[in-house]
Coordinates of C-alpha atoms in Angstrom, one line a residue:
Chain A
M269 CA 7.1 26.4 62.4
S270 CA 9.2 24.6 59.9
T271 CA 12.6 26.0 58.8
E272 CA 11.1 26.5 55.4
R273 CA 10.0 30.0 54.6
P274 CA 6.3 30.4 54.9
L275 CA 4.2 30.8 51.7
I276 CA 2.2 34.0 52.0
L277 CA -0.7 35.1 49.8
V278 CA -1.2 38.9 49.7
T279 CA -4.4 40.6 48.5
N280 CA -6.5 43.7 49.2
D281 CA -9.6 45.6 48.1
D282 CA -8.1 48.9 47.0
G283 CA -6.5 47.4 44.0
I284 CA -3.0 46.0 43.2
T285 CA -1.4 49.4 42.7
A286 CA -2.6 50.9 46.0
P287 CA 0.2 52.2 48.4
G288 CA -1.3 50.0 51.2
I289 CA -0.7 46.7 49.5
R290 CA 2.7 47.8 48.3
H291 CA 3.7 48.4 51.9
L292 CA 2.3 45.1 53.0
I293 CA 4.2 43.2 50.2
K294 CA 7.4 44.8 51.4
I295 CA 6.9 43.6 54.9
M296 CA 5.8 40.1 53.9
K297 CA 8.8 39.6 51.7
Q298 CA 10.9 39.9 54.9
I299 CA 8.9 37.1 56.5
G300 CA 8.3 34.6 53.7
D301 CA 7.8 33.8 50.0
V302 CA 5.1 36.1 48.7
I303 CA 2.5 35.7 45.9
V304 CA 0.2 38.6 45.2
V305 CA -3.2 38.1 43.7
A306 CA -5.2 41.3 43.9
P307 CA -8.0 43.2 42.2
D308 CA -7.1 45.2 39.1
S309 CA -9.3 48.1 40.3
P310 CA -10.6 49.4 43.6
Q311 CA -13.2 47.1 45.3
S312 CA -14.0 49.1 48.4
G313 CA -17.4 48.2 50.0
M314 CA -17.6 45.0 48.1
G315 CA -18.4 43.0 51.2
H316 CA -18.2 39.3 50.6
A317 CA -19.2 39.6 46.9
I318 CA -18.1 36.9 44.4
T319 CA -18.4 36.9 40.7
L320 CA -21.0 34.5 39.5
N321 CA -22.5 36.2 36.4
D322 CA -19.4 37.4 34.7
N323 CA -16.1 35.9 33.7
L324 CA -12.8 36.5 35.5
Y325 CA -9.4 37.6 34.1
C326 CA -6.3 36.9 36.2
D327 CA -3.1 37.9 34.5
P328 CA 0.6 37.8 35.7
L329 CA 2.3 41.1 36.0
Q330 CA 5.8 41.7 34.6
L331 CA 7.8 42.8 37.6
K332 CA 11.3 44.3 37.6
E333 CA 14.1 41.7 37.5
E334 CA 15.2 42.4 41.1
E335 CA 11.7 41.4 42.4
N336 CA 11.8 37.8 43.5
H337 CA 8.1 37.3 43.8
Q338 CA 5.0 36.9 41.6
E339 CA 2.0 39.1 41.2
Y340 CA -1.3 38.6 39.4
S341 CA -3.9 41.2 38.6
C342 CA -7.5 39.9 38.8
S343 CA -10.7 41.4 37.4
G344 CA -12.8 40.1 40.3
T345 CA -13.5 40.9 43.9
P346 CA -11.2 40.3 46.9
A347 CA -13.0 37.0 47.6
D348 CA -12.5 36.0 44.0
C349 CA -8.8 36.7 44.3
V350 CA -8.4 34.3 47.1
K351 CA -10.4 31.6 45.4
I352 CA -8.5 31.8 42.1
A353 CA -5.2 32.1 43.9
K354 CA -5.8 28.8 45.8
Q355 CA -7.2 26.9 42.8
E356 CA -5.3 28.2 39.8
I357 CA -2.1 29.9 40.9
L358 CA -0.6 28.5 44.1
H359 CA 1.0 25.1 44.0
R360 CA 0.3 24.4 47.6
K361 CA -2.0 25.7 50.3
P362 CA -0.4 29.0 51.6
D363 CA 0.6 29.2 55.3
L364 CA -0.9 32.6 55.6
C365 CA -3.2 35.1 53.7
V366 CA -2.9 38.8 54.5
S367 CA -5.2 41.4 53.1
G368 CA -4.6 45.2 53.0
I369 CA -3.3 47.5 54.2
N370 CA -6.7 49.0 53.6
H371 CA -6.9 52.8 53.1
G372 CA -9.6 53.4 55.7
S373 CA -11.2 51.8 58.8
N374 CA -12.7 48.3 58.9
S375 CA -13.4 48.4 62.6
S376 CA -16.7 47.8 64.3
I377 CA -19.7 47.2 61.9
N378 CA -17.5 48.2 58.9
V379 CA -16.3 44.6 59.0
I380 CA -19.5 43.4 57.2
Y381 CA -19.0 45.8 54.3
S382 CA -15.3 45.3 54.0
G383 CA -13.7 43.8 50.9
T384 CA -10.4 43.6 52.8
M385 CA -11.9 41.4 55.5
S386 CA -13.9 39.4 53.0
A387 CA -10.6 38.2 51.5
A388 CA -9.4 37.2 55.0
V389 CA -12.7 35.4 55.7
E390 CA -12.7 33.6 52.4
A391 CA -9.2 32.3 53.2
G392 CA -10.4 31.3 56.7
T393 CA -13.3 29.2 55.2
E394 CA -10.6 27.4 53.3
G395 CA -8.6 26.7 56.4
I396 CA -5.9 29.3 55.7
P397 CA -4.8 31.5 58.7
A398 CA -5.7 35.0 57.6
I399 CA -5.4 38.6 58.7
G400 CA -6.9 41.8 57.4
F401 CA -5.0 45.0 58.1
S402 CA -6.5 48.5 57.8
L403 CA -5.3 52.0 58.6
L404 CA -7.7 54.8 59.7
D405 CA -6.6 57.1 56.9
Y406 CA -8.4 57.1 53.6
S407 CA -5.7 59.2 51.8
L408 CA -3.8 57.7 49.0
S409 CA -0.7 59.4 50.5
A410 CA -1.3 57.8 53.9
N411 CA 1.8 57.0 56.0
F412 CA 2.0 53.2 56.4
E413 CA 5.4 53.2 58.0
P414 CA 4.1 53.2 61.6
T415 CA 2.2 49.9 61.0
T416 CA 5.4 47.9 60.1
K417 CA 6.5 46.9 63.6
F418 CA 3.0 45.8 64.6
I419 CA 2.2 43.9 61.4
K420 CA 5.4 41.9 61.9
S421 CA 4.6 41.1 65.5
I422 CA 1.0 40.0 64.7
T423 CA 2.1 38.0 61.6
N424 CA 4.8 36.2 63.5
N425 CA 2.4 35.3 66.3
V426 CA -0.1 33.9 63.8
L427 CA 2.7 31.9 62.0
E428 CA 3.9 30.5 65.4
N429 CA 0.6 29.9 67.2
G430 CA -1.8 29.4 64.3
L431 CA -5.3 30.7 64.8
P432 CA -8.3 29.1 66.6
E433 CA -10.5 27.2 64.1
G434 CA -13.0 29.2 62.2
V435 CA -11.4 32.5 63.2
V436 CA -9.5 35.2 61.2
L437 CA -8.1 38.5 62.5
N438 CA -9.3 42.1 61.9
V439 CA -6.5 44.5 62.7
N440 CA -7.0 48.3 62.5
F441 CA -4.3 51.0 63.0
P442 CA -4.9 54.5 64.4
K443 CA -3.6 57.3 62.3
L444 CA -0.6 58.0 64.5
E445 CA 3.2 58.0 64.5
E446 CA 4.8 54.7 65.7
K447 CA 6.0 56.3 68.9
E448 CA 2.5 57.5 69.7
I449 CA 1.0 54.0 69.4
K450 CA 0.6 52.4 72.8
G451 CA 0.6 48.8 71.6
I452 CA -1.8 46.1 70.3
K453 CA -5.1 45.4 72.1
V454 CA -7.3 42.3 71.7
C455 CA -10.8 43.7 71.4
R456 CA -14.4 42.9 70.6
Q457 CA -16.3 44.6 67.7
A458 CA -18.0 47.7 68.9
K459 CA -21.8 47.8 68.5
A460 CA -22.1 50.7 66.1
H461 CA -23.9 51.5 62.9
W462 CA -24.1 54.0 60.0
V463 CA -26.8 56.6 59.6
E464 CA -27.0 57.0 55.8
K465 CA -27.3 60.3 54.1
F466 CA -28.1 60.3 50.4
D467 CA -26.8 63.2 48.3
K468 CA -29.6 63.5 45.7
R469 CA -28.7 65.1 42.4
T470 CA -30.2 65.3 38.9
N471 CA -28.3 64.1 35.8
P472 CA -28.0 66.1 32.6
Q473 CA -30.9 64.0 31.2
G474 CA -33.1 65.1 34.1
R475 CA -33.2 61.8 36.0
D476 CA -32.6 61.9 39.8
Y477 CA -29.8 59.9 41.2
Y478 CA -28.1 59.5 44.6
W479 CA -24.6 59.2 46.2
L480 CA -24.4 57.2 49.3
T481 CA -22.8 58.9 52.2
G482 CA -23.3 58.6 55.9
E483 CA -22.3 59.2 59.5
F484 CA -20.8 56.5 61.8
I485 CA -22.6 56.3 65.1
N486 CA -21.0 54.4 68.0
E487 CA -23.2 54.0 71.0
D488 CA -21.0 51.4 72.6
K489 CA -19.1 52.8 75.6
G490 CA -17.2 49.6 76.3
E491 CA -13.5 49.9 76.9
D492 CA -13.0 46.4 75.5
T493 CA -14.0 47.5 72.0
D494 CA -12.0 48.2 68.8
E495 CA -13.4 51.7 68.7
W496 CA -12.2 52.5 72.2
A497 CA -8.8 51.0 71.4
L498 CA -8.3 53.0 68.3
K499 CA -9.5 56.3 69.9
N500 CA -7.1 55.7 72.8
G501 CA -3.9 55.1 70.7
Y502 CA -3.9 51.3 70.4
V503 CA -3.8 49.0 67.4
S504 CA -7.1 47.0 67.6
L505 CA -7.1 43.2 67.0
V506 CA -10.6 41.5 66.8
P507 CA -10.9 37.8 66.2
V508 CA -13.7 37.4 63.6
Q509 CA -15.7 34.3 63.0
F510 CA -17.7 33.2 60.0
D511 CA -20.1 31.0 61.9
L512 CA -22.8 33.7 62.1
T513 CA -25.1 31.7 64.3
A514 CA -26.4 33.6 67.3
H515 CA -26.0 30.5 69.5
H516 CA -27.1 32.4 72.6
T517 CA -30.6 32.9 71.1
L518 CA -31.3 29.3 70.0
K519 CA -33.1 28.4 73.2
E520 CA -35.3 31.5 73.1
L521 CA -36.3 30.8 69.5
N522 CA -37.1 27.2 70.3
N523 CA -39.9 28.6 72.6
W524 CA -41.7 30.2 69.7
N525 CA -44.9 28.7 68.3
L526 CA -43.4 28.1 64.9
N527 CA -45.1 24.8 64.1
D528 CA -48.6 25.4 65.5
Chain B
M299 CA -48.5 44.4 68.3
S300 CA -50.6 47.4 67.6
T301 CA -53.9 47.2 65.8
E302 CA -52.3 49.2 62.9
R303 CA -51.2 47.1 60.0
P304 CA -47.4 46.6 60.1
L305 CA -45.2 48.4 57.6
I306 CA -43.2 45.8 55.7
L307 CA -40.2 46.5 53.5
V308 CA -39.6 43.8 50.8
T309 CA -36.4 43.3 48.9
N310 CA -34.3 40.6 47.4
D311 CA -31.1 39.9 45.4
D312 CA -32.5 38.2 42.3
G313 CA -34.0 41.5 41.0
I314 CA -37.5 43.0 41.3
T315 CA -39.0 40.9 38.5
A316 CA -37.9 37.5 39.9
P317 CA -40.7 35.0 40.7
G318 CA -39.4 34.6 44.3
I319 CA -40.0 38.3 45.3
R320 CA -43.4 38.3 43.5
H321 CA -44.5 35.4 45.7
L322 CA -43.1 37.1 48.9
I323 CA -45.0 40.4 48.0
K324 CA -48.2 38.5 47.7
I325 CA -47.8 36.9 51.1
M326 CA -46.8 40.1 52.8
K327 CA -49.7 42.1 51.4
Q328 CA -51.9 39.7 53.5
I329 CA -50.0 40.6 56.6
G330 CA -49.3 44.3 56.3
D331 CA -48.7 47.5 54.2
V332 CA -46.0 46.7 51.7
I333 CA -43.3 48.8 50.1
V334 CA -40.9 47.1 47.7
V335 CA -37.4 48.5 47.0
A336 CA -35.4 45.9 45.1
P337 CA -32.5 45.7 42.6
D338 CA -33.3 46.4 39.0
S339 CA -31.1 43.4 38.0
P340 CA -29.8 40.1 39.5
Q341 CA -27.3 40.6 42.4
S342 CA -26.6 37.0 43.4
G343 CA -23.3 36.5 45.3
M344 CA -23.1 40.2 46.1
G345 CA -22.4 39.5 49.8
H346 CA -22.7 42.7 51.8
A347 CA -21.6 44.9 48.9
I348 CA -22.6 48.6 49.0
T349 CA -22.2 51.1 46.2
L350 CA -19.5 53.7 47.1
N351 CA -17.9 54.5 43.8
D352 CA -21.0 54.9 41.6
N353 CA -24.3 56.7 41.7
L354 CA -27.6 55.0 42.5
Y355 CA -30.8 55.3 40.7
C356 CA -34.1 54.4 42.5
D357 CA -37.2 54.9 40.5
P358 CA -40.9 54.2 41.3
L359 CA -42.6 51.6 39.1
Q360 CA -46.0 52.2 37.6
L361 CA -48.2 49.4 38.9
K362 CA -51.6 48.3 37.8
E363 CA -54.4 50.3 39.4
E364 CA -55.6 47.4 41.6
E365 CA -52.3 47.1 43.3
N366 CA -52.4 49.0 46.6
H367 CA -48.7 49.1 47.3
Q368 CA -45.6 50.9 46.0
E369 CA -42.5 49.5 44.3
Y370 CA -39.1 51.0 43.5
S371 CA -36.5 49.6 41.3
C372 CA -32.9 50.4 42.4
S373 CA -29.6 50.2 40.5
G374 CA -27.7 49.2 43.6
T375 CA -27.1 46.1 45.7
P376 CA -29.6 44.6 48.2
A377 CA -27.8 46.4 51.1
D378 CA -28.1 49.7 49.1
C379 CA -31.9 49.0 48.6
V380 CA -32.4 48.8 52.4
K381 CA -30.4 52.0 53.0
I382 CA -32.1 54.0 50.4
A383 CA -35.6 52.7 51.4
K384 CA -35.0 53.8 55.0
Q385 CA -33.6 57.2 54.2
E386 CA -35.3 58.3 51.1
I387 CA -38.6 56.4 50.6
L388 CA -40.2 55.2 53.8
H389 CA -41.8 57.8 56.0
R390 CA -41.2 55.9 59.1
K391 CA -39.1 53.0 60.3
P392 CA -40.6 49.7 59.0
D393 CA -41.8 47.1 61.4
L394 CA -40.2 44.4 59.4
C395 CA -37.9 43.8 56.4
V396 CA -38.2 40.6 54.4
S397 CA -35.8 39.6 51.7
G398 CA -36.2 36.9 49.1
I399 CA -37.5 34.5 48.3
N400 CA -34.1 33.6 46.9
H401 CA -33.8 31.2 44.0
G402 CA -31.3 28.9 45.6
S403 CA -29.8 28.0 49.0
N404 CA -28.4 30.4 51.5
S405 CA -27.8 27.8 54.2
S406 CA -24.6 27.1 56.0
I407 CA -21.5 29.1 54.7
N408 CA -23.6 30.5 51.8
V409 CA -24.9 33.1 54.2
I410 CA -21.6 35.1 53.9
Y411 CA -21.9 35.4 50.1
S412 CA -25.7 36.0 50.1
G413 CA -27.2 39.2 48.8
T414 CA -30.5 38.1 50.2
M415 CA -29.1 37.9 53.7
S416 CA -27.1 41.1 53.4
A417 CA -30.3 43.0 53.0
A418 CA -31.7 41.3 56.1
V419 CA -28.4 42.0 58.0
E420 CA -28.4 45.7 56.8
A421 CA -31.9 46.1 58.2
G422 CA -30.8 44.4 61.4
T423 CA -27.9 46.9 61.9
E424 CA -30.5 49.7 61.6
G425 CA -32.7 48.1 64.3
I426 CA -35.3 46.7 61.9
P427 CA -36.5 43.1 62.6
A428 CA -35.5 41.2 59.4
I429 CA -35.8 37.8 57.8
G430 CA -34.2 36.3 54.6
F431 CA -36.1 33.6 52.8
S432 CA -34.5 31.2 50.3
L433 CA -35.7 28.1 48.4
L434 CA -33.4 25.3 47.5
D435 CA -34.3 25.5 43.8
Y436 CA -32.3 27.7 41.4
S437 CA -34.9 27.4 38.7
L438 CA -36.7 30.5 37.5
S439 CA -39.8 28.3 37.4
A440 CA -39.4 27.1 41.0
N441 CA -42.6 26.3 42.9
F442 CA -42.9 28.8 45.8
E443 CA -46.4 27.8 46.9
P444 CA -45.2 25.3 49.5
T445 CA -43.4 28.1 51.4
T446 CA -46.5 30.2 52.0
K447 CA -47.7 28.6 55.2
F448 CA -44.3 28.6 56.8
I449 CA -43.5 32.2 55.8
K450 CA -46.7 33.4 57.4
S451 CA -46.0 31.5 60.6
I452 CA -42.4 32.8 60.9
T453 CA -43.4 36.4 60.0
N454 CA -46.2 36.5 62.5
N455 CA -43.9 35.1 65.2
V456 CA -41.4 37.9 64.5
L457 CA -44.1 40.6 64.5
E458 CA -45.5 39.3 67.8
N459 CA -42.2 38.4 69.6
G460 CA -39.7 40.8 68.0
L461 CA -36.2 39.4 67.5
P462 CA -33.3 39.3 70.0
E463 CA -31.1 42.4 69.7
G464 CA -28.4 42.1 67.0
V465 CA -30.1 39.1 65.4
V466 CA -31.8 38.5 62.0
L467 CA -33.3 35.2 60.7
N468 CA -31.9 33.1 57.8
V469 CA -34.7 30.8 56.6
N470 CA -34.2 28.1 54.0
F471 CA -36.8 25.9 52.4
P472 CA -36.3 22.4 51.0
K473 CA -37.5 21.7 47.5
L474 CA -40.5 19.8 48.6
E475 CA -44.3 19.9 48.4
E476 CA -46.0 21.4 51.4
K477 CA -47.3 18.1 52.7
E478 CA -43.8 16.6 52.6
I479 CA -42.3 19.4 54.8
K480 CA -42.1 18.2 58.4
G481 CA -42.1 21.7 60.0
I482 CA -39.7 24.5 60.9
K483 CA -36.5 23.7 62.8
V484 CA -34.4 26.2 64.7
C485 CA -30.8 25.4 63.7
R486 CA -27.2 26.5 63.8
Q487 CA -25.2 27.2 60.6
A488 CA -23.5 24.0 59.5
K489 CA -19.7 24.1 59.2
A490 CA -19.2 23.6 55.5
H491 CA -17.3 25.2 52.7
W492 CA -16.9 25.4 48.9
V493 CA -14.2 23.8 46.9
E494 CA -13.8 26.0 43.9
K495 CA -13.4 24.7 40.4
F496 CA -12.5 27.3 37.7
D497 CA -13.6 26.6 34.2
K498 CA -10.8 28.1 32.2
R499 CA -11.5 29.3 28.6
T500 CA -9.9 31.4 26.0
N501 CA -11.7 34.4 24.5
P502 CA -11.8 35.2 20.8
Q503 CA -8.9 37.6 21.3
G504 CA -6.8 34.8 22.7
R505 CA -6.9 35.9 26.4
D506 CA -7.5 33.3 29.1
Y507 CA -10.5 33.8 31.4
Y508 CA -12.3 31.8 34.1
W509 CA -15.8 31.0 35.2
L510 CA -16.2 30.4 38.9
T511 CA -17.9 27.1 39.8
G512 CA -17.5 24.8 42.8
E513 CA -18.6 22.0 44.9
F514 CA -20.3 22.4 48.3
I515 CA -18.6 20.3 51.0
N516 CA -20.3 19.7 54.3
E517 CA -18.2 17.8 56.9
D518 CA -20.6 18.8 59.7
K519 CA -22.5 15.7 60.8
G520 CA -24.5 17.6 63.5
E521 CA -28.2 17.0 63.6
D522 CA -28.7 20.5 64.9
T523 CA -27.5 22.1 61.7
D524 CA -29.4 23.8 58.8
E525 CA -28.0 21.3 56.3
W526 CA -29.3 18.4 58.4
A527 CA -32.7 20.0 58.7
L528 CA -33.0 20.7 55.0
K529 CA -31.9 17.2 54.0
N530 CA -34.4 15.7 56.4
G531 CA -37.5 17.6 55.1
Y532 CA -37.5 20.6 57.5
V533 CA -37.5 24.3 56.9
S534 CA -34.3 25.6 58.6
L535 CA -34.3 28.8 60.7
V536 CA -30.9 30.1 61.8
P537 CA -30.6 33.2 64.0
V538 CA -27.7 35.2 62.4
Q539 CA -25.7 37.9 64.2
F540 CA -23.6 40.7 62.9
D541 CA -21.3 41.0 65.9
L542 CA -18.6 38.8 64.2
T543 CA -16.4 38.8 67.3
A544 CA -15.2 35.3 68.2
H545 CA -15.8 36.0 71.9
H546 CA -14.7 32.6 73.0
T547 CA -11.2 33.2 71.6
L548 CA -10.5 36.6 73.3
K549 CA -8.8 34.9 76.3
E550 CA -6.5 32.8 74.2
L551 CA -5.4 35.7 72.1
N552 CA -4.7 37.8 75.2
N553 CA -2.0 35.2 76.0
W554 CA -0.1 35.9 72.9
N555 CA 3.1 37.9 73.0
L556 CA 1.8 40.7 70.8
N557 CA 3.5 43.6 72.6
D558 CA 7.0 42.2 73.3

């Protein structure tokens, strides 16, 4: 690592005013020079959405004089924020992109729905080391203090070691006090899924509509998974790749009679 | 495969009226019993978005009397369509979910932005064999006829063989006549990325805004990639997994000093 302070892009999916990103900004300002480009409104569950059929606004915020960093509020998705930050706002490629701290879990299969992780993945595709942080507490008044020590440790490790090519980190925190947390555990994504339940209602005009809800089902008993780590008092750290090829199945599929 | 006709769920991300899904419905009706649940408007670039902060409408369409299948138009994303189909519309788990035919490429890194593929992945997480189909032609008047033979072959293979656990298929078609297509090639996802360009404009009120555009950059020279296959006249078939863990990096990350 050079003696220059690292340039750190901060974003999230809960919106630029969410307590989680405010906590993350505070930590990152102790480590490097911070620029924030985050959604102007909540974007939970946006997956890796990008804005193709609408225009994007991205406006600088007026911060208090004592703040020595810049923030931009963007009308788009988390992935849009990373794209516009890189092309239109930052004067050089950042040394790191951090996303979060999300209000709620992005462990296991939640990674594919996660706006928080989509920002990290987007940065990863552009060759920027990236980490998504999430706390297993959906409350707006969640206590983010216990995450501080671990976020610093993981961030410093990434700045020192870099990340393997094509990989970003998905970090989840249990809802515990700092002294209750046993440490950071490198994990694999648990094999779990959601069983949806739709809450069916009728609007005042007589038309039926639905609210999506659901139950998280984890059948994966492995002690090397993120779900196990979180349940047992650890911070989970999963290396996430965006080459989605199931390489182990290529041989089997080549035996199919596709071209007969 | 049982002698019963397979139950096939059809969806897409270009919206229920797009020519691509109309062609796919026509093919699937030759193979099985079809139920269509698709977005009521275009959802391109929606990635794996789901609708958490808004309600969902999902209404049956009135089809012509000679049509012997059902269609539902849904206000949500492609992933929402699969979820609501499974929970609220279908009376049993479908034997197959097909998504598309997308107007435009979902090869290489485009898979992570793709609403078409998010529907297939969503079905995959629920244990339903699933295939996303895309044609490298964005035009609304694209010619889908050359895809027919290959879609039938791939679909029949999936119905006969099933798919490996945790895997769905990402199939892309070159913009060629049927006789020019050399066959179906099992591939890996090419390592490529987008370099964004933002088209900056000023609205009538004097506020700056952006349109996202970009250039696709493929540095991957491998002849086993989807990009190579498509450029060389093949239909590309990539097995896609939703366990995003970079398993090959777990050992390296375990050597980090995370808990010091």
